[in-house]
C-alpha positions as protocol buffer text, in pm:
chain_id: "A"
residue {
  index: 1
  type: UNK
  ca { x: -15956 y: -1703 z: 8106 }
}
residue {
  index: 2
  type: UNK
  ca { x: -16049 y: -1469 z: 7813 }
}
residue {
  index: 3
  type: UNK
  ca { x: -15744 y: -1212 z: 8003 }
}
residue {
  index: 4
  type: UNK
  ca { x: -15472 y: -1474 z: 7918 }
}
residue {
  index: 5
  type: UNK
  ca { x: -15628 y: -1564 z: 7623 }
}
residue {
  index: 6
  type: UNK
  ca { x: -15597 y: -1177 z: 7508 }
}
residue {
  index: 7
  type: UNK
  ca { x: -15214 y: -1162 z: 7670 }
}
residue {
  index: 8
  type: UNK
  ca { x: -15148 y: -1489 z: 7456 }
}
residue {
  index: 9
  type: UNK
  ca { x: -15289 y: -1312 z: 7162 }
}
residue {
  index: 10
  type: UNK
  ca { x: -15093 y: -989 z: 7221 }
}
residue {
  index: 11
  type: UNK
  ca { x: -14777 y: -1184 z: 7258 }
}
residue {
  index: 12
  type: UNK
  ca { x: -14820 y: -1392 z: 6920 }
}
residue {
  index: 13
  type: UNK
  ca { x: -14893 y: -1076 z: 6754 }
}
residue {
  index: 14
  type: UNK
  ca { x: -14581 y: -913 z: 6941 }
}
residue {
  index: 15
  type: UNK
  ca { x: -14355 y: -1229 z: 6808 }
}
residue {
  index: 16
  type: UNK
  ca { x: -14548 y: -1288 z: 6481 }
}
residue {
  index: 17
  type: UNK
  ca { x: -14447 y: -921 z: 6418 }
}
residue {
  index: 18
  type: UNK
  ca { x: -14113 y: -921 z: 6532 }
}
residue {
  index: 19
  type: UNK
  ca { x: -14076 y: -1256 z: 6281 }
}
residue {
  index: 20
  type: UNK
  ca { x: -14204 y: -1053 z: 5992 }
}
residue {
  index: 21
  type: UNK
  ca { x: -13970 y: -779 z: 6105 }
}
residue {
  index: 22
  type: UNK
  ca { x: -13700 y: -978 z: 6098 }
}
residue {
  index: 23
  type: UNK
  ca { x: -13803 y: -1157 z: 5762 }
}
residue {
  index: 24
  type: UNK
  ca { x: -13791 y: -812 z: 5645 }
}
residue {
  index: 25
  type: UNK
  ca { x: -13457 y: -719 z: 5725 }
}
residue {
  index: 26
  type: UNK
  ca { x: -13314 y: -1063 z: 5665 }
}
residue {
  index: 27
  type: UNK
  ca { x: -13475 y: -972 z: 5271 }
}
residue {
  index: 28
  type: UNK
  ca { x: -13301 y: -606 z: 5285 }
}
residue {
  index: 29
  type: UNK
  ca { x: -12948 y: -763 z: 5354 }
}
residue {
  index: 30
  type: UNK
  ca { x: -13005 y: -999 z: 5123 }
}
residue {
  index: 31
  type: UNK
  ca { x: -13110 y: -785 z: 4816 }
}
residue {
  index: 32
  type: UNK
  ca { x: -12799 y: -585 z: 4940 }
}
residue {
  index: 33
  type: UNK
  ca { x: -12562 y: -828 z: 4924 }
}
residue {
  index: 34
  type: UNK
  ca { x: -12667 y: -915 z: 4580 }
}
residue {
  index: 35
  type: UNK
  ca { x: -12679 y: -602 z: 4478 }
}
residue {
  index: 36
  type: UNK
  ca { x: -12301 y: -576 z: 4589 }
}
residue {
  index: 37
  type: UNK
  ca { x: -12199 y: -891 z: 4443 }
}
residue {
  index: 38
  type: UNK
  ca { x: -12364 y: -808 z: 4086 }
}
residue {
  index: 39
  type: UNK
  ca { x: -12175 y: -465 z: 4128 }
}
residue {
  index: 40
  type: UNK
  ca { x: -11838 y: -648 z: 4236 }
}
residue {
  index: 41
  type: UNK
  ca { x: -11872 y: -857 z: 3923 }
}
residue {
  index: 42
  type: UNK
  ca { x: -11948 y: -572 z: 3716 }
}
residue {
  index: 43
  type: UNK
  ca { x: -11648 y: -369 z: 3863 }
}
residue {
  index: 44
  type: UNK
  ca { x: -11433 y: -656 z: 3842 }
}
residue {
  index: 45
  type: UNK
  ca { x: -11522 y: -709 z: 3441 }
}
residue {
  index: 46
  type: UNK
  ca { x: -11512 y: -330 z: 3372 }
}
residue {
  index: 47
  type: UNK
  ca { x: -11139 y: -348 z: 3537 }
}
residue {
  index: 48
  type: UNK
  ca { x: -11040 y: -683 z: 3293 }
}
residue {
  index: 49
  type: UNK
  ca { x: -11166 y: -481 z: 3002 }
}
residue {
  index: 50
  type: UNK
  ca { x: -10964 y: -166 z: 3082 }
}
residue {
  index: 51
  type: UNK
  ca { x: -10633 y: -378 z: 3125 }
}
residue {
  index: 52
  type: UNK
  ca { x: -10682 y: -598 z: 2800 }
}
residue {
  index: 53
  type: UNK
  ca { x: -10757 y: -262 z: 2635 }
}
residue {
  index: 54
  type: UNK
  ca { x: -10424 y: -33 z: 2787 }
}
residue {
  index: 55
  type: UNK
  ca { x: -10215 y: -405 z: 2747 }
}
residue {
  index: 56
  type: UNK
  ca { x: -10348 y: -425 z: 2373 }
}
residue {
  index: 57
  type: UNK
  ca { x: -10277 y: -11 z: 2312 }
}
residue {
  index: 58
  type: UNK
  ca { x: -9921 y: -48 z: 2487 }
}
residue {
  index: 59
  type: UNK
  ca { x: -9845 y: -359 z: 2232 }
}
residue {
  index: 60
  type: UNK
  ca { x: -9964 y: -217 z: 1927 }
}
residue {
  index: 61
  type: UNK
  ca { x: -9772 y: 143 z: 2052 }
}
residue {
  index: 62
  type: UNK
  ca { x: -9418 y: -45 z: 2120 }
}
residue {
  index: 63
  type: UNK
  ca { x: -9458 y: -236 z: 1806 }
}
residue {
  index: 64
  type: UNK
  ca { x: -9472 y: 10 z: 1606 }
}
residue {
  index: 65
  type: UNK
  ca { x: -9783 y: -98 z: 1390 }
}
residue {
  index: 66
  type: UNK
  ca { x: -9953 y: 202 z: 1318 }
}
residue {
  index: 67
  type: UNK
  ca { x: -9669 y: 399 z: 1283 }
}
residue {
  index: 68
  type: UNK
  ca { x: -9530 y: 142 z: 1002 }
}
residue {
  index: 69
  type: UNK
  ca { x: -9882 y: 188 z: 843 }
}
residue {
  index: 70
  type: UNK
  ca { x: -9926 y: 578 z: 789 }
}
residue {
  index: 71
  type: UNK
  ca { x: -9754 y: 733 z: 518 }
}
residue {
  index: 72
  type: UNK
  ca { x: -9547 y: 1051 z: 646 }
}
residue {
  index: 73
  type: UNK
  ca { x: -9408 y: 1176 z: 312 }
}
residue {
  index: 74
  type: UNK
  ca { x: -9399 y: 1031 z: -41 }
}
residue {
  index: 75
  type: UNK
  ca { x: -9261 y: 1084 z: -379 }
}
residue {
  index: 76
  type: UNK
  ca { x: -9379 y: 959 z: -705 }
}
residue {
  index: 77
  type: UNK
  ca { x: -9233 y: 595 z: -675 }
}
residue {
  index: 78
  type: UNK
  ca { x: -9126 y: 619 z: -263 }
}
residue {
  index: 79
  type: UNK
  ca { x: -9277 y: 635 z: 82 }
}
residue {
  index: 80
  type: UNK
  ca { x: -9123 y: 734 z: 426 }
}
residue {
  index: 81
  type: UNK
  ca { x: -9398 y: 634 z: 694 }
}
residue {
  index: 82
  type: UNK
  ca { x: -9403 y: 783 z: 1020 }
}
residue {
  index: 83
  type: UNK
  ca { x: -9167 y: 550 z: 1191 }
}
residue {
  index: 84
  type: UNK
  ca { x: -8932 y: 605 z: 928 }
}
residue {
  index: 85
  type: UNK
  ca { x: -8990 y: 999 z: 991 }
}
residue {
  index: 86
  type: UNK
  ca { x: -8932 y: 911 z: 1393 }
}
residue {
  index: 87
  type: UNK
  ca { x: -8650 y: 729 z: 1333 }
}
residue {
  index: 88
  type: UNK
  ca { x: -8467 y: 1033 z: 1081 }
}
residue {
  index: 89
  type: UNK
  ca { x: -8625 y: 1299 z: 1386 }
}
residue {
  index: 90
  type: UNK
  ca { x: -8444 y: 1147 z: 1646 }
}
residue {
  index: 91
  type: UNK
  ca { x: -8125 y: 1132 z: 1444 }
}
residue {
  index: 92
  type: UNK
  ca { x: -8136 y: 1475 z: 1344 }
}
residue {
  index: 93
  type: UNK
  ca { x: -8194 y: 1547 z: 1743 }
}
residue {
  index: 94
  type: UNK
  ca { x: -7870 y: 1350 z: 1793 }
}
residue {
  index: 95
  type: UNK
  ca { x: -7673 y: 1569 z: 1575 }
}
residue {
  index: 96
  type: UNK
  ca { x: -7796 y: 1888 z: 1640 }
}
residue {
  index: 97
  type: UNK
  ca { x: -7752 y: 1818 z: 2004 }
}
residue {
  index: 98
  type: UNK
  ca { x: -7365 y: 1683 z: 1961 }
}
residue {
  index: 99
  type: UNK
  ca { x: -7298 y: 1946 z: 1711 }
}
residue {
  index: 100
  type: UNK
  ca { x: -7353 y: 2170 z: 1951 }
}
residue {
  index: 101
  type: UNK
  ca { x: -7140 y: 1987 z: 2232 }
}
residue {
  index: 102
  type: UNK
  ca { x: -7321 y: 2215 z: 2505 }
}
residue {
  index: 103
  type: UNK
  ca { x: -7692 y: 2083 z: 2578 }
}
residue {
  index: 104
  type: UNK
  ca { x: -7678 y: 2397 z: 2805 }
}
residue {
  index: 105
  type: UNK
  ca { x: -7541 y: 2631 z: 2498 }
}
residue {
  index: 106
  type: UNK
  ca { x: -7873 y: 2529 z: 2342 }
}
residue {
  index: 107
  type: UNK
  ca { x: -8114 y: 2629 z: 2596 }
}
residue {
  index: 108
  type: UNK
  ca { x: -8283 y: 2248 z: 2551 }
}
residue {
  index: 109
  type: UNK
  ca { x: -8408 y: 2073 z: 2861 }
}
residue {
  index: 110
  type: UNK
  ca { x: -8424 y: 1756 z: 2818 }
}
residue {
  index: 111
  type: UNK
  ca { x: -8653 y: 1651 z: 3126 }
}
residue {
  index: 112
  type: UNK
  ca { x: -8928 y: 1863 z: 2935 }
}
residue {
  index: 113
  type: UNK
  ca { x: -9082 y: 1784 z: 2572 }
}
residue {
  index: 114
  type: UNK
  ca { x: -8952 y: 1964 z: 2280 }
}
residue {
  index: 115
  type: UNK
  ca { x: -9317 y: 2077 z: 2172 }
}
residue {
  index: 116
  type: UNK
  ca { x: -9298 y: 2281 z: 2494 }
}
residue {
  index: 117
  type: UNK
  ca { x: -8943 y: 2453 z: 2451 }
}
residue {
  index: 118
  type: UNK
  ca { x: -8962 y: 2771 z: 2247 }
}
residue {
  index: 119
  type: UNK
  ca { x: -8664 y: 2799 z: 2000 }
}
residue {
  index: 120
  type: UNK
  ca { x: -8817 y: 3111 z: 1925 }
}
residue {
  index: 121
  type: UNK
  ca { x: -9098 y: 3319 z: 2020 }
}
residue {
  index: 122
  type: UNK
  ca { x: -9272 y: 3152 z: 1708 }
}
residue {
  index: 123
  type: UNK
  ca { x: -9128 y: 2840 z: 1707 }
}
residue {
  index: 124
  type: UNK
  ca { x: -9060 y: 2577 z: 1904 }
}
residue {
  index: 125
  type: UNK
  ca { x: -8728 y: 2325 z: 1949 }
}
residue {
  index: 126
  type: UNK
  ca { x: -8949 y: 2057 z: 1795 }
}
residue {
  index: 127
  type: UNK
  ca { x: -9083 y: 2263 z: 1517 }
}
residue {
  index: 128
  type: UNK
  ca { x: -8697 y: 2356 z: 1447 }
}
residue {
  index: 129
  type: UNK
  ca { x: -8589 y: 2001 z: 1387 }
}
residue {
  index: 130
  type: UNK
  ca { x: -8901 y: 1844 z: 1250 }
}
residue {
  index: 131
  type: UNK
  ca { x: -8820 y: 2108 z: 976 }
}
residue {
  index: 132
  type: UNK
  ca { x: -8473 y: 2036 z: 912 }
}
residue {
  index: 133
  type: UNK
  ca { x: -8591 y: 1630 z: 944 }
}
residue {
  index: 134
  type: UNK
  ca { x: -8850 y: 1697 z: 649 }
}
residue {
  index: 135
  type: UNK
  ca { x: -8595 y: 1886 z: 460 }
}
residue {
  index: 136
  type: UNK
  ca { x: -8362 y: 1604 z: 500 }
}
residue {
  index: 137
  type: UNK
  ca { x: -8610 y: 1296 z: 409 }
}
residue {
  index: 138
  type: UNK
  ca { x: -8742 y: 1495 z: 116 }
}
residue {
  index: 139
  type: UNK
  ca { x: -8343 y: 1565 z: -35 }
}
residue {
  index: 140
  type: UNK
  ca { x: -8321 y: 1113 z: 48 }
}
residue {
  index: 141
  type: UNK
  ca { x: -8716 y: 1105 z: -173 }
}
residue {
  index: 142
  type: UNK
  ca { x: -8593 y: 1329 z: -417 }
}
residue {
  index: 143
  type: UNK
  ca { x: -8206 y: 1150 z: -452 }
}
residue {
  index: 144
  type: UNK
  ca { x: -8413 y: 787 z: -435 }
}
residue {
  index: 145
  type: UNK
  ca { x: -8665 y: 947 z: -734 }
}
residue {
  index: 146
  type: UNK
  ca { x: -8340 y: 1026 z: -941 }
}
residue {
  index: 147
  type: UNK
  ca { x: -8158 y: 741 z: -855 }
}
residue {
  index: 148
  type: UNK
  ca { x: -8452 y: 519 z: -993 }
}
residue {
  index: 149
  type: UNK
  ca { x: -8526 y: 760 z: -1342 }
}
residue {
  index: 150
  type: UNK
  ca { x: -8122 y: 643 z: -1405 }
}
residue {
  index: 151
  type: UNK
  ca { x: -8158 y: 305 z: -1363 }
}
residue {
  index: 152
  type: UNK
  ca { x: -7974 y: 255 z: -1083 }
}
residue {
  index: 153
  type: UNK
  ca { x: -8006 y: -68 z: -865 }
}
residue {
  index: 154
  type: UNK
  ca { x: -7829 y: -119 z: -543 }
}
């Protein structure tokens, strides 16, 4: 009698451990899975941020909001902001480029930006007409300046 008793004992400790064992485990997956679900949530709000945030920046970028709101060039009495300036850059682009009938005469490629084209070894294509697009806004500031000194209204 006390050998089964000792056997019965050895096999309640055999399945009392393997319960705890599996009590165990059962609490490691668990903790696991909530540790993925808090870090799918957290993934999945960091991902909603980042799109409302490039969605907002692409709006505000193809609105043209900031550059309506920063002054490129002034006068006394007048203000060109900087999609004003754009606007006279990519018109004195046009020009250049169909005064010149030959895209290839100029050496410009137009698959690359202009701020990486050299139009000289100290210069570049974009420096060369953001020059003569300054030059021309300030001769339309300084025409707009005397227009206004003589009283004339349009």
């Amino acid at each position: 009698m006390g050998k089964g008793k000792k056997t019965l004992s050895a096999r309640e400790r055999k399945l009392k451990e393997e319960r705890r064992q599996k009590n165990r485990k059962a609490r490691i997956v668990a903790k696991w899975k909530r540790a993925g679900v808090i870090t799918t949530i957290a993934v999945l709000i960091l991902a909603v941020l980042v799109g409302i945030y490039a969605l907002t920046r692409t709006v505000i970028q193809n609105t043209g909001i900031v550059l309506r709101n920063r002054v490129a060039m002034s006068s006394d009495n007048f203000e060109v902001d900087a999609a004003m300036l754009s606007y006279y850059f990519y018109e004195t682009y046009q020009n250049e480029v169909a005064a010149q009938t030959n895209v290839l005469y100029t050496g410009i490629d137009s698959a690359r930006s202009l701020k990486e084209q050299d139009y000289t070894s100290m210069i570049t294509w974009f420096d060369f007409f953001m020059d003569k697009t300054t030059a021309r806004v300030s001769d339309i500031l300084l025409y707009a300046e005397g227009a206004k000194a003589a009283n004339t209204i349009l």
